[in-house]
Short mmCIF file of C-alpha atoms and ligand atoms in Angstrom, two decimals:
data_model
loop_
_atom_site.label_atom_id
_atom_site.label_comp_id
_atom_site.label_asym_id
_atom_site.label_seq_id
_atom_site.Cartn_x
_atom_site.Cartn_y
_atom_site.Cartn_z
CA MET Z 1 11.52 19.38 92.54
CA SER Z 2 12.72 21.12 95.70
CA GLY Z 3 10.69 23.32 98.02
CA PRO Z 4 7.85 22.67 100.47
CA LYS Z 5 5.83 19.57 99.73
CA ALA Z 6 2.14 19.21 100.60
CA HIS Z 7 0.69 15.84 101.60
CA ASP Z 8 0.39 13.64 98.49
CA TRP Z 9 -3.36 13.37 98.99
CA ILE Z 10 -3.70 17.16 98.87
CA ALA Z 11 -1.53 17.54 95.77
CA ASP Z 12 -3.80 14.94 94.11
CA MET Z 13 -7.04 16.75 94.97
CA ALA Z 14 -9.14 18.28 92.22
CA PRO Z 15 -9.73 21.97 92.99
CA TYR Z 16 -13.28 22.85 94.02
CA VAL Z 17 -15.36 24.37 91.21
CA PRO Z 18 -17.86 26.85 92.68
CA GLY Z 19 -21.24 27.52 91.11
CA LYS Z 20 -21.37 30.34 88.61
CA SER Z 21 -22.24 33.78 89.93
CA SER Z 22 -22.07 35.71 86.67
CA VAL Z 23 -22.96 35.23 83.01
CA SER Z 24 -21.24 37.11 80.23
CA GLY Z 25 -23.40 39.81 78.69
CA VAL Z 26 -25.93 39.88 81.57
CA LYS Z 27 -25.77 42.80 83.98
CA ASN Z 28 -27.33 41.70 87.25
CA PRO Z 29 -28.09 38.03 86.92
CA VAL Z 30 -30.51 36.44 89.37
CA LYS Z 31 -28.64 33.84 91.39
CA LEU Z 32 -30.75 30.79 92.24
CA SER Z 33 -27.75 28.47 92.50
CA SER Z 34 -26.75 28.49 96.19
CA ASN Z 35 -29.99 27.89 98.10
CA GLU Z 36 -29.80 31.26 99.79
CA CYS Z 37 -33.10 32.33 101.32
CA ALA Z 38 -34.91 34.80 99.07
CA TYR Z 39 -37.34 35.75 101.85
CA GLY Z 40 -34.45 37.49 103.58
CA PRO Z 41 -33.20 37.68 107.17
CA SER Z 42 -35.10 38.86 110.21
CA PRO Z 43 -34.96 42.68 110.45
CA LYS Z 44 -33.97 42.14 114.09
CA ALA Z 45 -30.88 40.22 112.94
CA VAL Z 46 -29.97 43.04 110.57
CA GLN Z 47 -30.34 45.55 113.42
CA ALA Z 48 -28.22 43.42 115.78
CA PHE Z 49 -25.53 43.19 113.11
CA ALA Z 50 -25.49 46.99 112.72
CA ASP Z 51 -25.43 47.53 116.48
CA ALA Z 52 -22.39 45.27 116.78
CA ALA Z 53 -20.33 47.53 114.51
CA GLU Z 54 -19.13 49.59 117.49
CA THR Z 55 -17.55 46.53 119.10
CA MET Z 56 -15.41 45.43 116.20
CA LEU Z 57 -12.14 46.31 117.88
CA ARG Z 58 -12.83 43.53 120.40
CA TYR Z 59 -12.45 39.80 120.01
CA PRO Z 60 -15.79 38.02 120.12
CA GLU Z 61 -16.91 35.80 122.99
CA GLY Z 62 -14.79 32.67 122.40
CA GLY Z 63 -17.47 30.10 123.14
CA SER Z 64 -20.41 31.94 121.50
CA ASP Z 65 -22.12 31.68 124.90
CA LYS Z 66 -25.08 34.01 124.36
CA LEU Z 67 -25.73 32.54 120.94
CA ARG Z 68 -25.58 28.98 122.27
CA HIS Z 69 -28.04 29.85 125.01
CA ALA Z 70 -30.36 31.56 122.53
CA ILE Z 71 -30.34 28.42 120.34
CA ALA Z 72 -30.79 26.18 123.39
CA ASP Z 73 -33.81 28.20 124.59
CA VAL Z 74 -35.59 28.19 121.25
CA TYR Z 75 -34.93 24.54 120.38
CA LYS Z 76 -35.14 23.26 123.99
CA LEU Z 77 -31.62 21.82 123.96
CA ASP Z 78 -28.76 21.67 126.46
CA ALA Z 79 -26.45 24.63 125.78
CA ASP Z 80 -23.45 22.68 127.09
CA ARG Z 81 -23.80 20.23 124.24
CA LEU Z 82 -23.94 22.92 121.55
CA ILE Z 83 -21.02 24.27 119.56
CA CYS Z 84 -21.08 27.13 117.06
CA GLY Z 85 -18.92 27.36 113.97
CA THR Z 86 -18.01 29.48 110.98
CA GLY Z 87 -20.96 28.07 109.08
CA SER Z 88 -21.89 24.44 109.58
CA GLY Z 89 -19.30 23.54 106.95
CA ASP Z 90 -16.70 24.48 109.56
CA ILE Z 91 -18.15 21.98 112.04
CA LEU Z 92 -18.53 19.22 109.44
CA THR Z 93 -14.85 19.71 108.61
CA LEU Z 94 -13.83 19.68 112.29
CA LEU Z 95 -15.65 16.35 112.73
CA ILE Z 96 -13.68 14.88 109.83
CA HIS Z 97 -10.41 16.16 111.29
CA ALA Z 98 -11.15 14.94 114.83
CA TYR Z 99 -12.38 11.46 113.93
CA THR Z 100 -10.72 10.42 110.68
CA GLY Z 101 -7.40 10.35 108.87
CA PRO Z 102 -5.44 8.42 106.23
CA GLY Z 103 -6.70 4.83 105.92
CA ASP Z 104 -10.14 5.57 107.38
CA GLU Z 105 -13.37 5.44 105.42
CA ILE Z 106 -16.13 8.03 105.38
CA ILE Z 107 -19.53 7.08 103.94
CA TYR Z 108 -21.93 9.50 102.24
CA SER Z 109 -24.51 9.38 99.46
CA GLU Z 110 -23.45 9.44 95.83
CA TYR Z 111 -25.72 12.43 95.29
CA GLY Z 112 -24.99 14.37 98.47
CA PHE Z 113 -23.40 17.55 99.74
CA SER Z 114 -20.18 18.15 97.79
CA LEU Z 115 -18.25 19.31 100.87
CA TYR Z 116 -18.07 15.72 102.23
CA PRO Z 117 -15.87 14.24 99.48
CA VAL Z 118 -13.69 17.35 99.30
CA GLN Z 119 -12.94 17.43 103.04
CA THR Z 120 -12.56 13.64 103.12
CA GLU Z 121 -9.78 13.97 100.55
CA ALA Z 122 -8.25 16.85 102.48
CA VAL Z 123 -7.41 14.57 105.44
CA GLY Z 124 -6.32 11.65 103.29
CA ALA Z 125 -9.32 9.51 104.27
CA THR Z 126 -11.19 7.39 101.73
CA GLY Z 127 -14.69 8.41 100.65
CA VAL Z 128 -17.28 5.71 100.04
CA ALA Z 129 -20.19 7.04 97.94
CA VAL Z 130 -23.35 4.93 98.29
CA PRO Z 131 -26.01 5.19 95.56
CA ASN Z 132 -29.18 7.01 96.63
CA LYS Z 133 -32.54 5.31 96.94
CA ASN Z 134 -35.61 7.26 95.85
CA TRP Z 135 -33.25 10.25 95.78
CA ALA Z 136 -32.61 10.11 99.55
CA ALA Z 137 -29.86 8.27 101.42
CA ASP Z 138 -30.17 4.47 101.18
CA VAL Z 139 -30.12 3.07 104.72
CA ASP Z 140 -29.50 -0.53 103.65
CA GLY Z 141 -26.87 0.53 101.13
CA ILE Z 142 -25.01 2.53 103.78
CA LEU Z 143 -25.16 -0.32 106.29
CA ALA Z 144 -23.84 -2.73 103.65
CA ALA Z 145 -20.95 -0.35 102.91
CA VAL Z 146 -19.73 -0.21 106.52
CA SER Z 147 -16.33 -1.85 106.95
CA GLU Z 148 -13.77 -2.13 109.74
CA ASP Z 149 -12.27 1.11 108.48
CA THR Z 150 -15.50 3.12 108.58
CA LYS Z 151 -15.22 6.00 111.04
CA LEU Z 152 -17.94 8.40 109.99
CA VAL Z 153 -21.27 8.43 108.09
CA PHE Z 154 -22.74 11.67 106.73
CA VAL Z 155 -26.44 11.96 105.97
CA ASP Z 156 -27.63 15.30 104.66
CA ASN Z 157 -31.30 15.19 105.53
CA PRO Z 158 -32.96 16.64 103.53
CA ASN Z 159 -30.41 15.79 100.90
CA ASN Z 160 -28.64 18.42 98.79
CA PRO Z 161 -28.94 18.38 95.74
CA THR Z 162 -32.03 16.15 95.60
CA GLY Z 163 -34.29 17.68 98.30
CA ALA Z 164 -35.45 14.19 99.35
CA TYR Z 165 -35.50 13.20 103.02
CA LEU Z 166 -35.51 10.23 105.37
CA CYS Z 167 -38.15 9.97 108.11
CA GLU Z 168 -37.16 9.67 111.76
CA ARG Z 169 -37.74 5.89 111.80
CA GLU Z 170 -35.39 5.35 108.87
CA ILE Z 171 -32.69 7.42 110.59
CA GLU Z 172 -33.22 5.37 113.75
CA ARG Z 173 -32.92 2.17 111.71
CA LEU Z 174 -29.66 3.45 110.22
CA HIS Z 175 -28.31 4.31 113.64
CA ALA Z 176 -29.36 0.93 115.10
CA GLY Z 177 -27.42 -0.87 112.36
CA LEU Z 178 -24.17 1.07 112.79
CA PRO Z 179 -21.36 -0.06 115.07
CA GLN Z 180 -21.21 2.16 118.18
CA ASP Z 181 -17.75 3.46 117.31
CA VAL Z 182 -18.92 4.87 113.98
CA LEU Z 183 -19.93 8.52 114.16
CA LEU Z 184 -23.27 9.35 112.50
CA VAL Z 185 -23.50 12.99 111.41
CA LEU Z 186 -27.00 14.23 110.58
CA ASP Z 187 -26.60 17.38 108.49
CA GLY Z 188 -29.82 19.33 108.93
CA ALA Z 189 -28.94 22.34 106.80
CA TYR Z 190 -32.54 22.45 105.54
CA ALA Z 191 -34.25 21.17 108.70
CA GLU Z 192 -36.21 24.39 109.30
CA CYS Z 193 -38.11 24.21 106.02
CA VAL Z 194 -39.14 20.54 106.25
CA THR Z 195 -42.90 20.27 106.52
CA ALA Z 196 -43.15 16.44 106.55
CA LYS Z 197 -44.61 15.32 109.87
CA ASP Z 198 -42.48 12.17 110.20
CA TYR Z 199 -39.18 14.08 110.05
CA CYS Z 200 -36.80 14.82 112.90
CA ALA Z 201 -33.51 16.63 112.35
CA GLY Z 202 -31.83 14.39 114.90
CA GLU Z 203 -31.92 16.07 118.31
CA ARG Z 204 -33.90 13.19 119.86
CA LEU Z 205 -31.35 10.64 118.68
CA VAL Z 206 -28.45 12.84 119.83
CA GLU Z 207 -29.93 12.83 123.33
CA ARG Z 208 -29.92 9.08 123.70
CA ALA Z 209 -26.90 8.01 121.64
CA GLU Z 210 -23.18 8.57 122.17
CA ASN Z 211 -22.25 8.53 118.48
CA VAL Z 212 -24.66 10.97 116.81
CA VAL Z 213 -24.13 14.66 115.99
CA MET Z 214 -26.68 16.97 114.38
CA THR Z 215 -25.42 20.00 112.45
CA ARG Z 216 -27.51 23.06 111.56
CA THR Z 217 -26.90 26.36 109.82
CA PHE Z 218 -27.99 29.99 109.71
CA SER Z 219 -27.13 30.09 106.00
CA LYS Z 220 -30.36 28.67 104.61
CA MET Z 221 -33.78 29.40 106.15
CA TYR Z 222 -32.38 32.07 108.48
CA ALA Z 223 -30.97 33.85 105.41
CA LEU Z 224 -27.60 34.69 106.97
CA ALA Z 225 -25.30 32.88 104.52
CA GLY Z 226 -22.86 35.78 104.34
CA LEU Z 227 -22.39 35.88 108.13
CA ARG Z 228 -21.06 32.28 108.28
CA VAL Z 229 -22.71 30.81 111.35
CA GLY Z 230 -23.65 27.20 111.98
CA TRP Z 231 -24.05 24.99 115.02
CA ALA Z 232 -23.99 21.40 116.13
CA TYR Z 233 -25.64 19.41 118.91
CA GLY Z 234 -23.88 16.32 120.13
CA PRO Z 235 -22.68 14.21 123.03
CA ARG Z 236 -20.55 16.15 125.53
CA ARG Z 237 -17.47 14.07 124.69
CA ILE Z 238 -17.65 14.89 121.02
CA VAL Z 239 -18.42 18.58 121.59
CA ASP Z 240 -15.39 18.66 123.89
CA MET Z 241 -13.15 17.27 121.11
CA LEU Z 242 -14.43 19.85 118.65
CA ASN Z 243 -13.86 22.66 121.14
CA ARG Z 244 -10.20 21.57 121.39
CA ILE Z 245 -9.50 21.89 117.68
CA ARG Z 246 -11.74 24.76 116.56
CA MET Z 247 -10.36 28.25 116.12
CA PRO Z 248 -10.77 30.11 119.42
CA PHE Z 249 -12.83 33.01 118.01
CA ASN Z 250 -14.61 31.23 115.18
CA VAL Z 251 -17.84 33.26 115.16
CA SER Z 252 -17.39 37.02 114.75
CA VAL Z 253 -18.62 39.86 116.99
CA SER Z 254 -21.30 40.78 114.47
CA ALA Z 255 -22.33 37.23 113.60
CA GLN Z 256 -23.02 36.15 117.20
CA PRO Z 257 -25.69 38.75 118.08
CA ALA Z 258 -27.19 38.71 114.58
CA ALA Z 259 -27.65 34.93 114.66
CA ALA Z 260 -29.03 35.12 118.21
CA ALA Z 261 -31.60 37.71 117.10
CA ALA Z 262 -32.48 35.57 114.09
CA VAL Z 263 -33.13 32.44 116.12
CA GLN Z 264 -35.26 34.39 118.60
CA ASP Z 265 -37.44 35.84 115.83
CA GLU Z 266 -39.61 32.77 115.49
CA ASP Z 267 -42.39 34.67 113.70
CA HIS Z 268 -40.02 35.63 110.92
CA LEU Z 269 -38.84 32.06 110.48
CA ARG Z 270 -42.43 30.81 110.37
CA ALA Z 271 -43.29 33.33 107.66
CA SER Z 272 -40.19 32.40 105.68
CA VAL Z 273 -41.02 28.70 105.91
CA ALA Z 274 -44.62 29.35 104.79
CA PHE Z 275 -43.33 31.35 101.82
CA ASN Z 276 -40.90 28.58 100.90
CA ASP Z 277 -43.55 25.91 101.24
CA GLU Z 278 -45.93 27.79 98.97
CA TRP Z 279 -43.35 28.43 96.24
CA ARG Z 280 -41.71 25.02 96.43
CA ALA Z 281 -45.14 23.57 95.68
CA ALA Z 282 -45.94 26.12 92.97
CA MET Z 283 -42.62 25.63 91.18
CA THR Z 284 -42.93 21.86 91.42
CA ALA Z 285 -46.45 22.01 89.94
CA GLY Z 286 -45.51 24.54 87.25
CA LEU Z 287 -42.49 22.60 86.01
CA THR Z 288 -44.16 19.20 86.30
CA ALA Z 289 -46.94 20.53 84.07
CA LEU Z 290 -44.27 21.13 81.40
CA GLY Z 291 -43.44 17.43 81.44
CA LEU Z 292 -40.28 17.84 83.53
CA ASP Z 293 -39.33 15.40 86.29
CA VAL Z 294 -39.27 17.35 89.53
CA VAL Z 295 -38.02 15.49 92.60
CA THR Z 296 -40.34 15.99 95.60
CA SER Z 297 -38.44 18.40 97.83
CA GLN Z 298 -38.48 19.20 101.53
CA ALA Z 299 -35.77 21.84 101.09
CA ASN Z 300 -35.63 25.37 99.67
CA PHE Z 301 -34.74 24.21 96.17
CA ILE Z 302 -36.00 21.72 93.63
CA LEU Z 303 -34.09 19.24 91.48
CA VAL Z 304 -35.45 19.23 87.94
CA GLY Z 305 -34.83 16.41 85.47
CA PHE Z 306 -34.66 17.07 81.71
CA PRO Z 307 -34.64 14.69 78.71
CA ALA Z 308 -31.18 13.14 78.25
CA GLU Z 309 -31.19 13.71 74.50
CA GLY Z 310 -32.64 16.06 71.92
CA ASP Z 311 -33.15 19.80 72.14
CA LYS Z 312 -34.59 19.95 75.67
CA THR Z 313 -31.57 18.82 77.67
CA ALA Z 314 -30.54 20.21 81.05
CA ASN Z 315 -27.48 21.73 79.42
CA LEU Z 316 -29.55 23.66 76.86
CA ALA Z 317 -32.09 24.66 79.51
CA ASN Z 318 -29.23 25.98 81.63
CA GLN Z 319 -27.95 28.06 78.70
CA PHE Z 320 -31.44 29.36 78.02
CA LEU Z 321 -31.88 30.39 81.67
CA ASN Z 322 -28.45 32.08 81.61
CA GLU Z 323 -29.37 34.04 78.48
CA HIS Z 324 -32.44 35.28 80.35
CA GLY Z 325 -30.31 36.35 83.29
CA TYR Z 326 -30.96 33.40 85.61
CA ILE Z 327 -28.22 31.30 87.19
CA VAL Z 328 -29.16 27.88 88.53
CA ARG Z 329 -26.97 24.97 89.58
CA ALA Z 330 -25.71 22.50 86.99
CA LEU Z 331 -24.34 19.34 88.62
CA SER Z 332 -21.52 17.22 87.20
CA VAL Z 333 -22.84 14.16 89.09
CA LEU Z 334 -26.35 14.65 87.68
CA PRO Z 335 -25.84 15.98 84.14
CA ASP Z 336 -29.53 15.62 83.20
CA HIS Z 337 -30.69 17.77 86.11
CA LEU Z 338 -30.64 21.35 87.29
CA ARG Z 339 -31.00 22.42 90.90
CA ILE Z 340 -33.08 25.57 91.25
CA SER Z 341 -33.37 27.50 94.53
CA VAL Z 342 -36.68 29.01 95.54
CA GLY Z 343 -36.40 32.75 94.85
CA THR Z 344 -38.70 35.73 95.28
CA ALA Z 345 -42.23 35.44 93.87
CA GLU Z 346 -41.20 37.43 90.81
CA GLN Z 347 -38.10 35.29 90.23
CA ASN Z 348 -39.99 32.03 90.65
CA ASN Z 349 -42.65 33.13 88.17
CA ALA Z 350 -39.90 34.15 85.76
CA VAL Z 351 -38.20 30.74 86.02
CA ILE Z 352 -41.49 29.02 85.22
CA ALA Z 353 -42.09 31.38 82.28
CA ILE Z 354 -38.56 30.94 80.89
CA LEU Z 355 -38.72 27.16 81.13
CA THR Z 356 -42.20 27.19 79.59
CA GLU Z 357 -40.77 29.04 76.62
CA PHE Z 358 -37.82 26.64 76.51
CA MET Z 359 -39.98 23.53 76.53
CA ASN Z 360 -42.58 24.85 74.09
CA GLY Z 361 -40.24 26.73 71.76
CA SER Z 362 -39.71 25.44 68.26
CA PRO Z 363 -36.70 23.14 67.74
CA GLN Z 364 -33.59 24.98 66.56
C1 LIG W 401 -25.72 24.78 102.52
C2 LIG W 401 -25.40 23.51 103.19
C3 LIG W 401 -24.67 23.49 104.38
C4 LIG W 401 -24.36 24.76 105.11
O1 LIG W 401 -23.20 25.35 104.84
P1 LIG W 401 -22.75 26.57 105.78
O2 LIG W 401 -21.30 26.32 105.92
O3 LIG W 401 -23.47 26.47 107.09
O4 LIG W 401 -23.09 27.80 105.04
C5 LIG W 401 -24.41 22.29 105.00
N1 LIG W 401 -24.87 21.14 104.48
C6 LIG W 401 -25.61 21.11 103.36
C7 LIG W 401 -26.16 19.83 102.87
C8 LIG W 401 -25.88 22.29 102.67
O5 LIG W 401 -26.61 22.27 101.56
#
């Protein structure tokens, strides 16, 4: 065939299948499939977004300077080592592009964030999926998988879709076992809602290592998924590389002040985290009481295990939820599980009620 030819590895890629956002026959389904934050954004962020409307004829500040300084102030970090992106997915992708290519290996967990394998394929690198341990990343398994070709290790901590996490000492043990030329990326998309005391998203390790980057997002607990803002904290050298290859105006004029207002509204975040903590526990208790296997979560969703056979499977539960107007996440890698985001109080109670009916209903 003639005509333009994409890289072989791109032509061979399976297209990404997004989570459902509609169900036939249901008018306004409730979407609990993308881990958006039901508590909602800070009103100050919404106001800042509206105020920015007048400036839309201008390009944004190229280096997201005010936003970087706002993040640095709140989290007590060095603004020069921060970079902002079009969501943290943007930065994760830039790291893959800057540090890997065809022939290189990228390690991640078998049950982990689905962006890693997709973007690994996009650059022609080879993904190495390591089985999880107790639903979190397996430190020893990852260390055993490192080869001469390994360039990058991703750990989503807490893990998506399982909600499990690794404590700071386990992350330090992982880092200590990695060769110094392997980049360790700690994806803290859910860092803000972790309540475990022995957790650290990674900033302490970033400050004393030359091969660690922590990524964070405004999409989850800050409830700004639609704005597309994320950030990373890393060694100067790495941040410098990312600044070379990123798009020059990657965070929009409205997104920069809105995200800055959101990060400064610490009271709002605290309230959102308290709400999440309360409902994560209540949903875990409610569904466990039905005999379902709920993975202990430190995130803003829970992973629920259903019987593999019979009339109470995850597939049938998913259909039943859909029929009642609720969309949750079915996972091809975990066919006996559903991932359910924490919603509003009313939605969470409805999920428990629907699944109670499903589990107790008479066999068809
Ligand atoms: C949601 C999520 C992200 C964030 O994506 P954005 O591009 O910032 O919206 C990153 N990593 C994990 C593990 C996630 O679940």
